[in-house]
């Protein structure tokens, strides 16, 4: 006896987990699929489109646009992948001596020097200790390797925390709007409620504690138990860097309201303005005198961002403080189910938190690569921001940090009408037209959330510097035509 | 106004997601934590315990116990991690020429040769095509790179499918008992119901379709919608290799009952007996004439197992066939939320599915390493199986494949009583006593599930061959004393 209806496939959209259906992830959504199709068209028939390449400005993926990896990091990874090299004299002709020494040190931290073994579920202890030392040096406050959970990039760490905290749609997570859609996707997948708080575009995407309070109370009045506050600093997609005083108020807010503070700090190295500095939320909390007993706080970090931009390596960690031992044990258990994160990513996470020091053979070339990338990113951010602001109907806040600009499109009624006629959001319509005219891929603001009735796009600052002028002029030309076409 | 009760921490066991609390993962459970503590004790005070090292036989982690990585694979990974080497003449002194050539070929498959970029959400297309070619060569049936989803080991792939299929506790997944606890953990985390089917220990852990039918109908009579059948072949923890005829019946069963077939085939290279062969379920389905339209079928593969045992690299893939384009799109979306799996793991997955061929410079040494590992594993499996079977009160099926033995402990009433007095399951009690007497870490059968009233342990066959005699004699000595102590 079978209860399966004849002819009905075992899995249809109607019988899928509805949480999966609900989840959206615009950074790799429709516009990117469209771009990939155009790219294939271009390969088959190079003259078929009004541009000769697709420029992926939709995703913070620096090396896909030509950024070179940091040599020292790759030397160490290469040696750890093939430790037999370390015994050979010829190796000195190919690798810097401090990379060789560092590879030895890393192997000594790995039980049996086995880079091919599952590690401890939290990651290799010696590497976690090294990361903790890096955090302590950054913050001026103690950090412990026992609090580090190494993960395959930051995304699985975010999922892990959502999984832990969300019991049902009555559990809410305060998230900035605009937000990086990993958060909305993860909350949807885990069946919780996203409680939005709006960043203030007028004040450079300011994060106001009054707005947090208002939204928290509104959520509570609807019967939502708000479990955590997500803060992305530097901001994604918004690029702002929080001021220390503002961060203090946020910490106090979490403490007073009994919220877990989930601090997305993956852009901590990406600061492009002189008057702003990165302060970790843990440093802020400790400065305020809060200890491990006062405030559950998770900081996410990734090797994908910074000046290194090693997205393909999937390395990252979360520093977990302020939870009871029993809750910590549950986090450990969930980490254990996936055994461990990839060991190359673990090694790289330890390297970025403890890069070459003055006096090391690679130090000067390392600093040159690092500063070259960061100063170029700062110039690119400024050039693109100025270009956006020079255009009719576009206003754009500064990218103080991170890798994105999030310009606002002041679209005409006629343009909005054309989008509606095409059955898409106005910013999605604009992004599609931009892509088809220029090959530039950006993400519509609707993928990140925005104040209703406002329209934006997220554009990375990552194309190589020599391409920026051409991008700007292609963009300008498209935009002017678009404005002319849709002038009310 | 705060609704957080003063003094109550924001997160306690009572306010955690109960699905997390419910989830168990014995492979890294209590016994392993105990072992890690003993190991620390041993480091501090080497004479404090009756053994001088901890032998981790709890987990299929070959390189942690001294298995060496396959040289050719590591050469290629090392080169891809530092592509600048490929332009240098000195590189030829350190790497085999076919590894250099292969690294070039791989880089050509990666857009921009950027091993540090996020890849396509399913993994790098060229590598997926190579894996598909490997599958086609293995099975004699077409495979497509479009159906491959590269993942960080097999575990995230299993989670992805559970996430897709499980809507509530009314959705069930048929799982073997004993099973690899990733399945029970993932089903618990996603809030579904595990529908057990029992493997028959008497017939060498036989998988009977009658048993599947019985359990399916029982679940349905309780209102459970059974969505999928998990089959682990070769078996974990049970080590059996399914016969082709048996597999055909399983495929027909899934087809008739409208179930997704989730085929855990991560031990496909690990076969130790001459009269058994690995057949993928896809090959079986195609042999029966079923096409992509007939049967949703997912095959999981991992670089952690096989003769390569590259657990730390977290590479793996699932081959997804028989789903509608709309459902496929949902799988793609979920994969996209995590961006991509680590690129080194992706490269390694392509290497294990397309290793050196006759005529390549590395072919002979590669085959020597491969066959050396596999034949040694076969000898170790046999030696341990014979040792277990030589002992009073232990019976043990052959390990035809995989990396484990799952001997049954016929414990006395007195031993069972002692365990009850200690508040643990009898097999957990045995495992703890074994650890404390010998340093050997095994996983109690209760972590995998077993017929009620029967007791087992899972023990890997992975300690290096020269250590096996000592392990056997330590085990024997412990076991005899244990039997004497608890003779009824």
mmCIF file with all atom_site columns, C-alpha atoms in Angstrom, chain B residues 180-262:
data_model
loop_
_atom_site.group_PDB
_atom_site.id
_atom_site.type_symbol
_atom_site.label_atom_id
_atom_site.label_alt_id
_atom_site.label_comp_id
_atom_site.label_asym_id
_atom_site.label_entity_id
_atom_site.label_seq_id
_atom_site.pdbx_PDB_ins_code
_atom_site.Cartn_x
_atom_site.Cartn_y
_atom_site.Cartn_z
_atom_site.occupancy
_atom_site.B_iso_or_equiv
_atom_site.pdbx_formal_charge
_atom_site.auth_seq_id
_atom_site.auth_comp_id
_atom_site.auth_asym_id
_atom_site.auth_atom_id
_atom_site.pdbx_PDB_model_num
ATOM 1  C CA . UNK B 1 180 ? 25.798 7.565   11.680 1.00 0.00 ? 180 UNK B CA 1
ATOM 2  C CA . UNK B 1 181 ? 24.512 10.142  14.201 1.00 0.00 ? 181 UNK B CA 1
ATOM 3  C CA . UNK B 1 182 ? 24.845 13.045  11.780 1.00 0.00 ? 182 UNK B CA 1
ATOM 4  C CA . UNK B 1 183 ? 21.441 11.903  10.533 1.00 0.00 ? 183 UNK B CA 1
ATOM 5  C CA . UNK B 1 184 ? 19.694 11.811  13.885 1.00 0.00 ? 184 UNK B CA 1
ATOM 6  C CA . UNK B 1 185 ? 21.361 15.111  14.826 1.00 0.00 ? 185 UNK B CA 1
ATOM 7  C CA . UNK B 1 186 ? 20.350 16.823  11.614 1.00 0.00 ? 186 UNK B CA 1
ATOM 8  C CA . UNK B 1 187 ? 16.773 15.540  11.796 1.00 0.00 ? 187 UNK B CA 1
ATOM 9  C CA . UNK B 1 188 ? 16.544 16.757  15.396 1.00 0.00 ? 188 UNK B CA 1
ATOM 10 C CA . UNK B 1 189 ? 17.990 20.174  14.520 1.00 0.00 ? 189 UNK B CA 1
ATOM 11 C CA . UNK B 1 190 ? 15.472 20.559  11.722 1.00 0.00 ? 190 UNK B CA 1
ATOM 12 C CA . UNK B 1 191 ? 12.587 19.403  13.874 1.00 0.00 ? 191 UNK B CA 1
ATOM 13 C CA . UNK B 1 192 ? 11.628 16.253  11.960 1.00 0.00 ? 192 UNK B CA 1
ATOM 14 C CA . UNK B 1 193 ? 11.019 12.670  13.003 1.00 0.00 ? 193 UNK B CA 1
ATOM 15 C CA . UNK B 1 194 ? 13.543 9.912   12.561 1.00 0.00 ? 194 UNK B CA 1
ATOM 16 C CA . UNK B 1 195 ? 11.729 6.808   11.323 1.00 0.00 ? 195 UNK B CA 1
ATOM 17 C CA . UNK B 1 196 ? 14.029 3.920   12.197 1.00 0.00 ? 196 UNK B CA 1
ATOM 18 C CA . UNK B 1 197 ? 14.546 0.774   10.202 1.00 0.00 ? 197 UNK B CA 1
ATOM 19 C CA . UNK B 1 198 ? 16.652 -1.900  11.813 1.00 0.00 ? 198 UNK B CA 1
ATOM 20 C CA . UNK B 1 199 ? 19.588 -3.541  10.099 1.00 0.00 ? 199 UNK B CA 1
ATOM 21 C CA . UNK B 1 200 ? 19.731 -7.251  10.790 1.00 0.00 ? 200 UNK B CA 1
ATOM 22 C CA . UNK B 1 201 ? 22.883 -8.073  12.731 1.00 0.00 ? 201 UNK B CA 1
ATOM 23 C CA . UNK B 1 202 ? 22.342 -11.819 12.238 1.00 0.00 ? 202 UNK B CA 1
ATOM 24 C CA . UNK B 1 203 ? 22.704 -11.519 8.460  1.00 0.00 ? 203 UNK B CA 1
ATOM 25 C CA . UNK B 1 204 ? 25.713 -9.195  8.557  1.00 0.00 ? 204 UNK B CA 1
ATOM 26 C CA . UNK B 1 205 ? 23.669 -6.025  9.030  1.00 0.00 ? 205 UNK B CA 1
ATOM 27 C CA . UNK B 1 206 ? 21.296 -6.905  6.226  1.00 0.00 ? 206 UNK B CA 1
ATOM 28 C CA . UNK B 1 207 ? 18.934 -4.212  4.932  1.00 0.00 ? 207 UNK B CA 1
ATOM 29 C CA . UNK B 1 208 ? 15.588 -5.892  4.282  1.00 0.00 ? 208 UNK B CA 1
ATOM 30 C CA . UNK B 1 209 ? 12.942 -4.170  2.192  1.00 0.00 ? 209 UNK B CA 1
ATOM 31 C CA . UNK B 1 210 ? 10.253 -5.888  4.273  1.00 0.00 ? 210 UNK B CA 1
ATOM 32 C CA . UNK B 1 211 ? 11.570 -4.052  7.294  1.00 0.00 ? 211 UNK B CA 1
ATOM 33 C CA . UNK B 1 212 ? 11.517 -0.765  5.353  1.00 0.00 ? 212 UNK B CA 1
ATOM 34 C CA . UNK B 1 213 ? 7.903  -1.368  4.386  1.00 0.00 ? 213 UNK B CA 1
ATOM 35 C CA . UNK B 1 214 ? 6.883  -2.293  7.901  1.00 0.00 ? 214 UNK B CA 1
ATOM 36 C CA . UNK B 1 215 ? 8.436  0.815   9.401  1.00 0.00 ? 215 UNK B CA 1
ATOM 37 C CA . UNK B 1 216 ? 7.119  3.053   6.640  1.00 0.00 ? 216 UNK B CA 1
ATOM 38 C CA . UNK B 1 217 ? 3.591  1.839   7.192  1.00 0.00 ? 217 UNK B CA 1
ATOM 39 C CA . UNK B 1 218 ? 3.867  2.117   10.924 1.00 0.00 ? 218 UNK B CA 1
ATOM 40 C CA . UNK B 1 219 ? 5.067  5.710   10.576 1.00 0.00 ? 219 UNK B CA 1
ATOM 41 C CA . UNK B 1 220 ? 2.280  6.516   8.144  1.00 0.00 ? 220 UNK B CA 1
ATOM 42 C CA . UNK B 1 221 ? -0.282 5.036   10.478 1.00 0.00 ? 221 UNK B CA 1
ATOM 43 C CA . UNK B 1 222 ? 0.923  7.545   13.079 1.00 0.00 ? 222 UNK B CA 1
ATOM 44 C CA . UNK B 1 223 ? 0.329  10.393  10.653 1.00 0.00 ? 223 UNK B CA 1
ATOM 45 C CA . UNK B 1 224 ? 3.974  10.848  9.695  1.00 0.00 ? 224 UNK B CA 1
ATOM 46 C CA . UNK B 1 225 ? 4.671  11.848  6.092  1.00 0.00 ? 225 UNK B CA 1
ATOM 47 C CA . UNK B 1 226 ? 7.835  9.965   5.240  1.00 0.00 ? 226 UNK B CA 1
ATOM 48 C CA . UNK B 1 227 ? 9.870  12.102  2.854  1.00 0.00 ? 227 UNK B CA 1
ATOM 49 C CA . UNK B 1 228 ? 13.102 10.250  2.316  1.00 0.00 ? 228 UNK B CA 1
ATOM 50 C CA . UNK B 1 229 ? 15.096 7.095   2.895  1.00 0.00 ? 229 UNK B CA 1
ATOM 51 C CA . UNK B 1 230 ? 18.697 7.343   4.090  1.00 0.00 ? 230 UNK B CA 1
ATOM 52 C CA . UNK B 1 231 ? 20.932 4.463   3.075  1.00 0.00 ? 231 UNK B CA 1
ATOM 53 C CA . UNK B 1 232 ? 24.582 4.379   4.136  1.00 0.00 ? 232 UNK B CA 1
ATOM 54 C CA . UNK B 1 233 ? 26.583 2.150   1.810  1.00 0.00 ? 233 UNK B CA 1
ATOM 55 C CA . UNK B 1 234 ? 29.167 0.977   2.746  1.00 0.00 ? 234 UNK B CA 1
ATOM 56 C CA . UNK B 1 235 ? 27.606 1.087   6.195  1.00 0.00 ? 235 UNK B CA 1
ATOM 57 C CA . UNK B 1 236 ? 28.564 3.324   9.075  1.00 0.00 ? 236 UNK B CA 1
ATOM 58 C CA . UNK B 1 237 ? 28.904 2.152   11.836 1.00 0.00 ? 237 UNK B CA 1
ATOM 59 C CA . UNK B 1 238 ? 28.126 -1.309  10.523 1.00 0.00 ? 238 UNK B CA 1
ATOM 60 C CA . UNK B 1 239 ? 30.625 -1.791  7.658  1.00 0.00 ? 239 UNK B CA 1
ATOM 61 C CA . UNK B 1 240 ? 28.394 -3.909  5.418  1.00 0.00 ? 240 UNK B CA 1
ATOM 62 C CA . UNK B 1 241 ? 28.441 -3.502  1.624  1.00 0.00 ? 241 UNK B CA 1
ATOM 63 C CA . UNK B 1 242 ? 25.041 -3.878  -0.008 1.00 0.00 ? 242 UNK B CA 1
ATOM 64 C CA . UNK B 1 243 ? 24.517 -6.473  -2.723 1.00 0.00 ? 243 UNK B CA 1
ATOM 65 C CA . UNK B 1 244 ? 23.377 -5.198  -6.117 1.00 0.00 ? 244 UNK B CA 1
ATOM 66 C CA . UNK B 1 245 ? 20.081 -7.126  -5.921 1.00 0.00 ? 245 UNK B CA 1
ATOM 67 C CA . UNK B 1 246 ? 19.346 -5.592  -2.558 1.00 0.00 ? 246 UNK B CA 1
ATOM 68 C CA . UNK B 1 247 ? 20.058 -2.112  -3.898 1.00 0.00 ? 247 UNK B CA 1
ATOM 69 C CA . UNK B 1 248 ? 17.657 -2.677  -6.773 1.00 0.00 ? 248 UNK B CA 1
ATOM 70 C CA . UNK B 1 249 ? 14.890 -3.509  -4.346 1.00 0.00 ? 249 UNK B CA 1
ATOM 71 C CA . UNK B 1 250 ? 15.660 -0.372  -2.348 1.00 0.00 ? 250 UNK B CA 1
ATOM 72 C CA . UNK B 1 251 ? 15.446 1.780   -5.470 1.00 0.00 ? 251 UNK B CA 1
ATOM 73 C CA . UNK B 1 252 ? 12.110 0.174   -6.432 1.00 0.00 ? 252 UNK B CA 1
ATOM 74 C CA . UNK B 1 253 ? 10.855 0.757   -2.918 1.00 0.00 ? 253 UNK B CA 1
ATOM 75 C CA . UNK B 1 254 ? 11.694 4.482   -3.073 1.00 0.00 ? 254 UNK B CA 1
ATOM 76 C CA . UNK B 1 255 ? 10.177 4.760   -6.519 1.00 0.00 ? 255 UNK B CA 1
ATOM 77 C CA . UNK B 1 256 ? 6.964  3.017   -5.474 1.00 0.00 ? 256 UNK B CA 1
ATOM 78 C CA . UNK B 1 257 ? 6.586  4.839   -2.207 1.00 0.00 ? 257 UNK B CA 1
ATOM 79 C CA . UNK B 1 258 ? 7.478  8.286   -3.476 1.00 0.00 ? 258 UNK B CA 1
ATOM 80 C CA . UNK B 1 259 ? 10.548 8.734   -1.315 1.00 0.00 ? 259 UNK B CA 1
ATOM 81 C CA . UNK B 1 260 ? 13.691 10.724  -1.937 1.00 0.00 ? 260 UNK B CA 1
ATOM 82 C CA . UNK B 1 261 ? 16.676 8.372   -1.801 1.00 0.00 ? 261 UNK B CA 1
ATOM 83 C CA . UNK B 1 262 ? 19.495 9.935   0.195  1.00 0.00 ? 262 UNK B CA 1
#
